[in-house]
Amino acid sequence: MSENPLVAGTSEPDERVLEAALRPKNLHDFVGQQRVREQLSLVLEAARIRERTSDHVLLSGPPGLGKTTLAMIVAAEMNAPLRISSGPAIQHAGDLAAILSSLAEGEVLFLDEIHRMSRPAEEMLYMAMEDFRVDIVVGKGAGATAIPLELPPFTLVGATTRAGLLPGPLRDRFGFTGHLEFYSISELELVLRRSAMLMDLKVNSAGFTEIASRSRGTPRIANRLLRRVRDWALVHRNEHIDATLASRALDMYEVDARGLDRLDRSVLHALCTKFGGGPVGLSTLAIAVGEETETVETVAEPFLVREGLLGRTPRGRIAMPDAWIHLGLAPPADMPLGPGAASTPSSFDDEQ
């Protein structure tokens, strides 16, 4: 009888292949985002019937929800090669021209964080998306000339976490726009079941629920936590993963039952104990927890606001009643409970 690799600690020869396989290869295997999947499937099927390249696709939504995976699926469904780049890597129009001029017919170009592309590159992309042509400027000053370069038909898949930063002319050139939403616990359980099967892990239903409930509605986080639970089980020689084992493993990694990590709790604890629940400016709060302002605003704050634990007001950040309860503290009797406090834009912050 062969040893279980989880308990024996042996590494399967295709471990890296299994890790790569956690990313779905087609729309059928992609879990969640039902409306986006149905719409995208229709767009791709119509392109195959017409024997044309697919319309350009824009995917927006928070990190970790599957934008890169969907870009890979678009290429796989169209049986086309995939070229991957990112907005920050394209700082000059020449950078984009070099990429576009090397594309093959029907190729899928994936640009992650497309909103961070430079303005000259954006303007070049307008013509490339619409007319499959770019103008290469040769020379400088009065002697400069524009040489038109024809491009083969291609499909651009753009991904952004901040769709509002995309200029209107660029958004309008995408034939399909899909916004990805956070996953429910039941959807995350399906993601985890597929991953556990590919990783040859024995996890019961309660174990899946425990991990999913701490995953912040994000498949990337769910798979990462599953790997950490696997590591804990491996070291402690446990073959079967249940809710108790998953809870003990994630507690050790400082991920609590609601999905808050060390930074999240530090922000709430400082807000409640050092500033009496606020309001307090973002920069002051960041100094109190020893982090950069951008880290608090982009890493911790979105989840805390979404969970109703932190609010943003014209005067600064405030702790919501659930924050006190989650930390085991009693909220002050005169605590303001005004509606809509958590949705006020952070640009009103007095220290922003």
mmCIF file of C-alpha atoms in Angstrom:
data_model
loop_
_atom_site.group_PDB
_atom_site.id
_atom_site.type_symbol
_atom_site.label_atom_id
_atom_site.label_comp_id
_atom_site.label_asym_id
_atom_site.label_seq_id
_atom_site.Cartn_x
_atom_site.Cartn_y
_atom_site.Cartn_z
ATOM 1 C CA MET A 1 0.000 0.000 0.000
ATOM 2 C CA SER A 2 1.512 3.366 -1.041
ATOM 3 C CA GLU A 3 2.087 6.112 1.470
ATOM 4 C CA ASN A 4 -0.124 9.173 1.405
ATOM 5 C CA PRO A 5 2.097 12.013 0.052
ATOM 6 C CA LEU A 6 0.548 14.508 2.460
ATOM 7 C CA VAL A 7 1.534 12.491 5.531
ATOM 8 C CA ALA A 8 4.788 11.119 4.185
ATOM 9 C CA GLY A 9 5.996 14.550 3.150
ATOM 10 C CA THR A 10 7.099 13.362 -0.259
ATOM 11 C CA SER A 11 6.858 15.653 -3.261
ATOM 12 C CA GLU A 12 5.082 14.394 -6.333
ATOM 13 C CA PRO A 13 7.158 14.869 -9.513
ATOM 14 C CA ASP A 14 4.444 16.990 -11.072
ATOM 15 C CA GLU A 15 3.886 19.281 -8.080
ATOM 16 C CA ARG A 16 4.498 22.391 -10.157
ATOM 17 C CA VAL A 17 2.081 21.146 -12.777
ATOM 18 C CA LEU A 18 -0.584 20.671 -10.100
ATOM 19 C CA GLU A 19 -0.008 24.204 -8.794
ATOM 20 C CA ALA A 20 -0.425 25.611 -12.306
ATOM 21 C CA ALA A 21 -3.551 23.492 -12.772
ATOM 22 C CA LEU A 22 -5.308 25.425 -9.987
ATOM 23 C CA ARG A 23 -5.995 28.052 -12.638
ATOM 24 C CA PRO A 24 -9.042 26.972 -14.744
ATOM 25 C CA LYS A 25 -8.373 26.454 -18.438
ATOM 26 C CA ASN A 26 -11.869 27.046 -19.838
ATOM 27 C CA LEU A 27 -15.122 28.808 -18.976
ATOM 28 C CA HIS A 28 -16.770 25.543 -17.956
ATOM 29 C CA ASP A 29 -14.245 25.046 -15.142
ATOM 30 C CA PHE A 30 -14.303 28.682 -14.062
ATOM 31 C CA VAL A 31 -16.286 28.966 -10.834
ATOM 32 C CA GLY A 32 -18.459 31.982 -10.031
ATOM 33 C CA GLN A 33 -19.078 35.196 -11.980
ATOM 34 C CA GLN A 34 -22.009 33.532 -13.737
ATOM 35 C CA ARG A 35 -23.256 36.634 -15.560
ATOM 36 C CA VAL A 36 -19.778 37.556 -16.853
ATOM 37 C CA ARG A 37 -19.134 33.935 -17.896
ATOM 38 C CA GLU A 38 -22.395 33.745 -19.842
ATOM 39 C CA GLN A 39 -21.817 37.071 -21.586
ATOM 40 C CA LEU A 40 -18.192 36.320 -22.414
ATOM 41 C CA SER A 41 -19.097 32.845 -23.675
ATOM 42 C CA LEU A 42 -21.607 34.416 -26.077
ATOM 43 C CA VAL A 43 -19.027 36.919 -27.364
ATOM 44 C CA LEU A 44 -16.428 34.197 -27.982
ATOM 45 C CA GLU A 45 -18.896 31.775 -29.581
ATOM 46 C CA ALA A 46 -20.120 34.480 -31.963
ATOM 47 C CA ALA A 47 -16.517 35.265 -32.940
ATOM 48 C CA ARG A 48 -15.853 31.585 -33.675
ATOM 49 C CA ILE A 49 -18.986 31.321 -35.817
ATOM 50 C CA ARG A 50 -18.014 34.421 -37.797
ATOM 51 C CA GLU A 51 -14.420 33.141 -37.995
ATOM 52 C CA ARG A 52 -13.199 36.524 -36.809
ATOM 53 C CA THR A 53 -11.159 37.695 -33.869
ATOM 54 C CA SER A 54 -13.163 38.418 -30.743
ATOM 55 C CA ASP A 55 -14.099 41.945 -29.745
ATOM 56 C CA HIS A 56 -11.728 43.613 -27.292
ATOM 57 C CA VAL A 57 -12.522 42.707 -23.681
ATOM 58 C CA LEU A 58 -12.219 44.868 -20.563
ATOM 59 C CA LEU A 59 -12.312 43.138 -17.167
ATOM 60 C CA SER A 60 -12.586 45.204 -14.013
ATOM 61 C CA GLY A 61 -12.816 44.384 -10.342
ATOM 62 C CA PRO A 62 -10.759 43.946 -7.172
ATOM 63 C CA PRO A 63 -7.534 41.892 -7.236
ATOM 64 C CA GLY A 64 -7.659 38.111 -7.060
ATOM 65 C CA LEU A 65 -11.067 37.501 -8.633
ATOM 66 C CA GLY A 66 -9.867 35.929 -11.889
ATOM 67 C CA LYS A 67 -9.136 38.663 -14.445
ATOM 68 C CA THR A 68 -5.832 37.128 -15.520
ATOM 69 C CA THR A 69 -7.389 33.666 -15.589
ATOM 70 C CA LEU A 70 -10.222 34.898 -17.829
ATOM 71 C CA ALA A 71 -7.687 36.460 -20.207
ATOM 72 C CA MET A 72 -5.948 33.101 -20.492
ATOM 73 C CA ILE A 73 -9.317 31.430 -21.050
ATOM 74 C CA VAL A 74 -10.151 33.880 -23.862
ATOM 75 C CA ALA A 75 -6.959 32.843 -25.661
ATOM 76 C CA ALA A 76 -7.634 29.146 -25.032
ATOM 77 C CA GLU A 77 -11.256 29.349 -26.196
ATOM 78 C CA MET A 78 -10.193 31.148 -29.386
ATOM 79 C CA ASN A 79 -7.287 28.697 -29.868
ATOM 80 C CA ALA A 80 -4.950 31.689 -30.121
ATOM 81 C CA PRO A 81 -1.533 32.504 -28.626
ATOM 82 C CA LEU A 82 -1.429 34.819 -25.613
ATOM 83 C CA ARG A 83 0.905 37.778 -25.078
ATOM 84 C CA ILE A 84 1.034 39.200 -21.524
ATOM 85 C CA SER A 85 2.186 42.661 -20.498
ATOM 86 C CA SER A 86 1.084 45.363 -18.041
ATOM 87 C CA GLY A 87 0.293 49.050 -17.989
ATOM 88 C CA PRO A 88 3.239 50.072 -15.782
ATOM 89 C CA ALA A 89 5.631 48.355 -18.222
ATOM 90 C CA ILE A 90 4.416 50.530 -21.107
ATOM 91 C CA GLN A 91 5.663 54.022 -20.335
ATOM 92 C CA HIS A 92 6.379 55.163 -23.896
ATOM 93 C CA ALA A 93 4.476 54.878 -27.156
ATOM 94 C CA GLY A 94 7.482 53.046 -28.581
ATOM 95 C CA ASP A 95 7.086 50.308 -25.979
ATOM 96 C CA LEU A 96 3.534 49.675 -27.127
ATOM 97 C CA ALA A 97 4.474 49.908 -30.806
ATOM 98 C CA ALA A 98 7.113 47.210 -30.325
ATOM 99 C CA ILE A 99 4.544 44.876 -28.762
ATOM 100 C CA LEU A 100 1.808 45.546 -31.307
ATOM 101 C CA SER A 101 4.089 45.196 -34.323
ATOM 102 C CA SER A 102 5.174 41.720 -33.203
ATOM 103 C CA LEU A 103 1.646 40.333 -32.740
ATOM 104 C CA ALA A 104 0.493 37.463 -34.939
ATOM 105 C CA GLU A 105 -2.925 37.397 -36.544
ATOM 106 C CA GLY A 106 -5.623 36.480 -34.027
ATOM 107 C CA GLU A 107 -3.242 36.754 -31.069
ATOM 108 C CA VAL A 108 -4.647 37.805 -27.681
ATOM 109 C CA LEU A 109 -2.811 40.656 -25.957
ATOM 110 C CA PHE A 110 -3.425 40.866 -22.207
ATOM 111 C CA LEU A 111 -2.620 44.194 -20.533
ATOM 112 C CA ASP A 112 -2.908 44.027 -16.753
ATOM 113 C CA GLU A 113 -3.479 47.256 -14.806
ATOM 114 C CA ILE A 114 -4.214 48.963 -18.103
ATOM 115 C CA HIS A 115 -5.199 52.184 -16.317
ATOM 116 C CA ARG A 116 -1.520 52.737 -15.392
ATOM 117 C CA MET A 117 -0.368 52.978 -18.997
ATOM 118 C CA SER A 118 1.181 56.293 -20.094
ATOM 119 C CA ARG A 119 -0.986 58.804 -21.951
ATOM 120 C CA PRO A 120 1.020 58.705 -25.255
ATOM 121 C CA ALA A 121 0.698 54.908 -25.274
ATOM 122 C CA GLU A 122 -3.051 55.174 -24.598
ATOM 123 C CA GLU A 123 -3.505 57.473 -27.587
ATOM 124 C CA MET A 124 -1.608 55.050 -29.811
ATOM 125 C CA LEU A 125 -3.779 52.205 -28.529
ATOM 126 C CA TYR A 126 -6.962 53.988 -29.675
ATOM 127 C CA MET A 127 -6.048 53.638 -33.351
ATOM 128 C CA ALA A 128 -4.631 50.135 -32.895
ATOM 129 C CA MET A 129 -7.856 48.855 -31.331
ATOM 130 C CA GLU A 130 -10.174 50.516 -33.803
ATOM 131 C CA ASP A 131 -8.318 50.450 -37.126
ATOM 132 C CA PHE A 132 -5.555 47.879 -36.455
ATOM 133 C CA ARG A 133 -3.016 50.483 -37.418
ATOM 134 C CA VAL A 134 -0.416 52.625 -35.664
ATOM 135 C CA ASP A 135 1.596 55.597 -36.834
ATOM 136 C CA ILE A 136 5.311 55.382 -36.100
ATOM 137 C CA VAL A 137 6.859 58.854 -35.832
ATOM 138 C CA VAL A 138 10.381 59.043 -37.275
ATOM 139 C CA GLY A 139 12.579 62.048 -36.623
ATOM 140 C CA LYS A 140 11.992 65.166 -34.539
ATOM 141 C CA GLY A 141 10.732 68.676 -35.028
ATOM 142 C CA ALA A 142 9.808 69.939 -38.482
ATOM 143 C CA GLY A 143 11.465 66.956 -40.128
ATOM 144 C CA ALA A 144 9.400 64.359 -38.271
ATOM 145 C CA THR A 145 7.259 62.049 -40.395
ATOM 146 C CA ALA A 146 4.590 59.522 -39.459
ATOM 147 C CA ILE A 147 4.874 56.099 -41.048
ATOM 148 C CA PRO A 148 1.629 54.078 -40.934
ATOM 149 C CA LEU A 149 2.056 50.473 -39.828
ATOM 150 C CA GLU A 150 -0.731 47.998 -40.507
ATOM 151 C CA LEU A 151 -1.405 45.480 -37.735
ATOM 152 C CA PRO A 152 -2.960 42.017 -38.035
ATOM 153 C CA PRO A 153 -6.361 41.650 -36.343
ATOM 154 C CA PHE A 154 -5.874 40.905 -32.642
ATOM 155 C CA THR A 155 -7.904 40.843 -29.440
ATOM 156 C CA LEU A 156 -6.971 43.101 -26.547
ATOM 157 C CA VAL A 157 -7.961 41.963 -23.058
ATOM 158 C CA GLY A 158 -7.486 44.764 -20.541
ATOM 159 C CA ALA A 159 -7.698 44.289 -16.790
ATOM 160 C CA THR A 160 -8.052 47.025 -14.227
ATOM 161 C CA THR A 161 -8.761 47.322 -10.529
ATOM 162 C CA ARG A 162 -9.789 50.969 -10.994
ATOM 163 C CA ALA A 163 -12.047 51.271 -14.018
ATOM 164 C CA GLY A 164 -12.835 54.887 -13.128
ATOM 165 C CA LEU A 165 -9.278 55.903 -14.005
ATOM 166 C CA LEU A 166 -9.639 54.735 -17.613
ATOM 167 C CA PRO A 167 -10.325 57.604 -20.031
ATOM 168 C CA GLY A 168 -13.699 57.431 -21.768
ATOM 169 C CA PRO A 169 -12.296 57.045 -25.305
ATOM 170 C CA LEU A 170 -10.371 53.945 -24.219
ATOM 171 C CA ARG A 171 -13.320 52.363 -22.406
ATOM 172 C CA ASP A 172 -15.576 52.946 -25.403
ATOM 173 C CA ARG A 173 -13.290 50.957 -27.697
ATOM 174 C CA PHE A 174 -13.831 47.709 -25.792
ATOM 175 C CA GLY A 175 -16.598 45.622 -27.310
ATOM 176 C CA PHE A 176 -17.295 43.812 -24.036
ATOM 177 C CA THR A 177 -16.891 45.034 -20.463
ATOM 178 C CA GLY A 178 -17.233 42.673 -17.511
ATOM 179 C CA HIS A 179 -17.117 43.621 -13.841
ATOM 180 C CA LEU A 180 -16.101 40.844 -11.459
ATOM 181 C CA GLU A 181 -17.789 40.700 -8.042
ATOM 182 C CA PHE A 182 -16.584 39.200 -4.785
ATOM 183 C CA TYR A 183 -17.421 35.509 -4.312
ATOM 184 C CA SER A 184 -19.911 34.059 -1.862
ATOM 185 C CA ILE A 185 -18.779 31.442 0.647
ATOM 186 C CA SER A 186 -20.561 28.696 -1.302
ATOM 187 C CA GLU A 187 -18.746 29.709 -4.513
ATOM 188 C CA LEU A 188 -15.413 29.764 -2.709
ATOM 189 C CA GLU A 189 -16.127 26.258 -1.419
ATOM 190 C CA LEU A 190 -16.456 25.095 -5.028
ATOM 191 C CA VAL A 191 -13.119 26.751 -5.851
ATOM 192 C CA LEU A 192 -11.505 25.035 -2.865
ATOM 193 C CA ARG A 193 -13.010 21.633 -3.710
ATOM 194 C CA ARG A 194 -11.517 21.784 -7.201
ATOM 195 C CA SER A 195 -8.140 22.902 -5.850
ATOM 196 C CA ALA A 196 -8.107 20.234 -3.140
ATOM 197 C CA MET A 197 -8.866 17.548 -5.721
ATOM 198 C CA LEU A 198 -5.974 18.717 -7.906
ATOM 199 C CA MET A 199 -3.657 18.858 -4.878
ATOM 200 C CA ASP A 200 -4.817 15.420 -3.663
ATOM 201 C CA LEU A 201 -5.976 16.766 -0.285
ATOM 202 C CA LYS A 202 -8.628 15.147 1.889
ATOM 203 C CA VAL A 203 -10.823 17.953 3.214
ATOM 204 C CA ASN A 204 -14.353 17.557 4.568
ATOM 205 C CA SER A 205 -17.226 19.999 4.002
ATOM 206 C CA ALA A 206 -16.730 21.763 7.323
ATOM 207 C CA GLY A 207 -13.062 22.283 6.487
ATOM 208 C CA PHE A 208 -13.925 23.878 3.152
ATOM 209 C CA THR A 209 -16.446 26.159 4.858
ATOM 210 C CA GLU A 210 -13.917 27.208 7.481
ATOM 211 C CA ILE A 211 -11.313 28.170 4.881
ATOM 212 C CA ALA A 212 -13.853 29.833 2.573
ATOM 213 C CA SER A 213 -15.263 31.981 5.390
ATOM 214 C CA ARG A 214 -11.798 33.447 6.012
ATOM 215 C CA SER A 215 -10.980 34.125 2.353
ATOM 216 C CA ARG A 216 -12.447 37.634 2.023
ATOM 217 C CA GLY A 217 -14.577 36.629 -0.971
ATOM 218 C CA THR A 218 -11.454 36.170 -3.104
ATOM 219 C CA PRO A 219 -10.412 32.910 -4.862
ATOM 220 C CA ARG A 220 -6.720 33.857 -4.865
ATOM 221 C CA ILE A 221 -6.793 34.216 -1.078
ATOM 222 C CA ALA A 222 -8.805 31.002 -0.722
ATOM 223 C CA ASN A 223 -6.204 28.992 -2.656
ATOM 224 C CA ARG A 224 -3.390 30.608 -0.712
ATOM 225 C CA LEU A 225 -5.015 29.725 2.622
ATOM 226 C CA LEU A 226 -5.636 26.178 1.404
ATOM 227 C CA ARG A 227 -1.919 25.787 0.708
ATOM 228 C CA ARG A 228 -1.078 27.085 4.185
ATOM 229 C CA VAL A 229 -3.519 24.620 5.750
ATOM 230 C CA ARG A 230 -1.916 21.874 3.652
ATOM 231 C CA ASP A 231 1.505 22.873 5.007
ATOM 232 C CA TRP A 232 0.218 22.795 8.590
ATOM 233 C CA ALA A 233 -1.321 19.364 8.056
ATOM 234 C CA LEU A 234 1.888 18.099 6.484
ATOM 235 C CA VAL A 235 4.085 19.245 9.374
ATOM 236 C CA HIS A 236 1.668 17.898 11.997
ATOM 237 C CA ARG A 237 1.197 14.587 10.157
ATOM 238 C CA ASN A 238 -2.547 14.969 9.662
ATOM 239 C CA GLU A 239 -4.077 13.168 6.699
ATOM 240 C CA HIS A 240 -7.625 14.533 6.939
ATOM 241 C CA ILE A 241 -8.382 18.262 7.110
ATOM 242 C CA ASP A 242 -11.499 19.263 9.026
ATOM 243 C CA ALA A 243 -12.807 22.559 10.427
ATOM 244 C CA THR A 244 -10.828 22.244 13.672
ATOM 245 C CA LEU A 245 -7.549 21.602 11.872
ATOM 246 C CA ALA A 246 -8.181 24.408 9.369
ATOM 247 C CA SER A 247 -9.057 26.793 12.191
ATOM 248 C CA ARG A 248 -5.910 25.969 14.147
ATOM 249 C CA ALA A 249 -3.746 26.358 11.050
ATOM 250 C CA LEU A 250 -5.218 29.717 10.037
ATOM 251 C CA ASP A 251 -5.125 31.008 13.608
ATOM 252 C CA MET A 252 -1.392 30.356 13.564
ATOM 253 C CA TYR A 253 -1.116 32.435 10.382
ATOM 254 C CA GLU A 254 -3.091 35.215 12.161
ATOM 255 C CA VAL A 255 -6.137 35.013 9.908
ATOM 256 C CA ASP A 256 -9.161 35.233 12.176
ATOM 257 C CA ALA A 257 -12.648 33.803 11.735
ATOM 258 C CA ARG A 258 -13.818 36.838 9.783
ATOM 259 C CA GLY A 259 -10.819 36.905 7.458
ATOM 260 C CA LEU A 260 -8.983 39.802 9.126
ATOM 261 C CA ASP A 261 -5.202 39.542 9.239
ATOM 262 C CA ARG A 262 -2.641 41.216 11.471
ATOM 263 C CA LEU A 263 -2.713 44.543 9.586
ATOM 264 C CA ASP A 264 -6.512 44.731 9.618
ATOM 265 C CA ARG A 265 -6.684 44.139 13.351
ATOM 266 C CA SER A 266 -3.848 46.596 14.005
ATOM 267 C CA VAL A 267 -5.741 49.326 12.154
ATOM 268 C CA LEU A 268 -8.963 48.646 14.055
ATOM 269 C CA HIS A 269 -7.188 48.301 17.414
ATOM 270 C CA ALA A 270 -5.340 51.599 16.956
ATOM 271 C CA LEU A 271 -8.522 53.334 15.814
ATOM 272 C CA CYS A 272 -10.509 52.077 18.816
ATOM 273 C CA THR A 273 -7.933 52.262 21.611
ATOM 274 C CA LYS A 274 -5.647 55.148 20.613
ATOM 275 C CA PHE A 275 -8.171 57.466 19.008
ATOM 276 C CA GLY A 276 -11.397 56.520 20.789
ATOM 277 C CA GLY A 277 -12.996 55.267 17.590
ATOM 278 C CA GLY A 278 -12.111 58.367 15.567
ATOM 279 C CA PRO A 279 -12.519 60.336 13.485
ATOM 280 C CA VAL A 280 -8.815 60.332 12.664
ATOM 281 C CA GLY A 281 -6.924 61.187 9.480
ATOM 282 C CA LEU A 282 -5.539 58.436 7.292
ATOM 283 C CA SER A 283 -1.915 59.512 7.625
ATOM 284 C CA THR A 284 -2.160 59.659 11.425
ATOM 285 C CA LEU A 285 -3.734 56.211 11.486
ATOM 286 C CA ALA A 286 -0.976 54.829 9.246
ATOM 287 C CA ILE A 287 1.728 56.237 11.540
ATOM 288 C CA ALA A 288 -0.004 54.662 14.542
ATOM 289 C CA VAL A 289 0.246 51.177 13.011
ATOM 290 C CA GLY A 290 3.730 51.692 11.558
ATOM 291 C CA GLU A 291 2.691 51.324 7.923
ATOM 292 C CA GLU A 292 2.720 53.489 4.827
ATOM 293 C CA THR A 293 -0.431 55.490 4.137
ATOM 294 C CA GLU A 294 -0.909 53.751 0.776
ATOM 295 C CA THR A 295 -0.664 50.321 2.437
ATOM 296 C CA VAL A 296 -3.441 51.110 4.904
ATOM 297 C CA GLU A 297 -5.629 52.688 2.225
ATOM 298 C CA THR A 298 -5.247 50.048 -0.491
ATOM 299 C CA VAL A 299 -4.614 46.823 1.470
ATOM 300 C CA ALA A 300 -6.551 47.038 4.727
ATOM 301 C CA GLU A 301 -9.200 49.695 4.291
ATOM 302 C CA PRO A 302 -11.295 48.320 1.366
ATOM 303 C CA PHE A 303 -12.056 45.062 3.183
ATOM 304 C CA LEU A 304 -12.711 46.784 6.514
ATOM 305 C CA VAL A 305 -15.155 49.197 4.871
ATOM 306 C CA ARG A 306 -16.866 46.388 2.972
ATOM 307 C CA GLU A 307 -17.289 44.423 6.208
ATOM 308 C CA GLY A 308 -18.804 47.422 7.979
ATOM 309 C CA LEU A 309 -15.946 47.649 10.471
ATOM 310 C CA LEU A 310 -14.500 50.997 9.405
ATOM 311 C CA GLY A 311 -16.183 54.131 8.099
ATOM 312 C CA ARG A 312 -14.913 57.087 6.093
ATOM 313 C CA THR A 313 -16.330 60.525 6.954
ATOM 314 C CA PRO A 314 -15.438 64.134 5.961
ATOM 315 C CA ARG A 315 -13.402 64.393 9.175
ATOM 316 C CA GLY A 316 -11.526 61.087 8.867
ATOM 317 C CA ARG A 317 -11.804 57.369 9.604
ATOM 318 C CA ILE A 318 -14.114 56.053 12.313
ATOM 319 C CA ALA A 319 -14.617 52.644 13.896
ATOM 320 C CA MET A 320 -18.079 51.205 13.292
ATOM 321 C CA PRO A 321 -19.930 49.351 16.079
ATOM 322 C CA ASP A 322 -18.990 45.940 14.638
ATOM 323 C CA ALA A 323 -15.299 46.831 14.976
ATOM 324 C CA TRP A 324 -15.595 47.214 18.735
ATOM 325 C CA ILE A 325 -17.549 43.980 19.005
ATOM 326 C CA HIS A 326 -15.045 42.082 16.852
ATOM 327 C CA LEU A 327 -12.174 43.240 19.043
ATOM 328 C CA GLY A 328 -14.088 42.372 22.227
ATOM 329 C CA LEU A 329 -14.352 46.024 23.277
ATOM 330 C CA ALA A 330 -17.355 48.014 24.437
ATOM 331 C CA PRO A 331 -18.245 50.868 22.057
ATOM 332 C CA PRO A 332 -18.583 54.306 23.697
ATOM 333 C CA ALA A 333 -22.107 55.313 24.647
ATOM 334 C CA ASP A 334 -21.952 58.523 22.580
ATOM 335 C CA MET A 335 -20.603 56.794 19.473
ATOM 336 C CA PRO A 336 -22.031 58.371 16.272
ATOM 337 C CA LEU A 337 -24.020 55.917 14.194
ATOM 338 C CA GLY A 338 -24.887 58.095 11.224
ATOM 339 C CA PRO A 339 -26.044 56.277 8.058
ATOM 340 C CA GLY A 340 -23.717 56.187 5.089
ATOM 341 C CA ALA A 341 -20.580 56.909 7.109
ATOM 342 C CA ALA A 342 -18.719 54.012 5.524
ATOM 343 C CA SER A 343 -19.340 55.162 1.971
ATOM 344 C CA THR A 344 -18.038 58.730 2.099
ATOM 345 C CA PRO A 345 -15.136 59.189 -0.373
ATOM 346 C CA SER A 346 -11.703 59.211 1.214
ATOM 347 C CA SER A 347 -10.810 62.431 -0.622
ATOM 348 C CA PHE A 348 -12.625 64.294 2.177
ATOM 349 C CA ASP A 349 -10.143 62.990 4.732
ATOM 350 C CA ASP A 350 -8.707 65.930 6.695
ATOM 351 C CA GLU A 351 -5.164 64.555 6.479
ATOM 352 C CA GLN A 352 -5.294 63.091 2.995
#
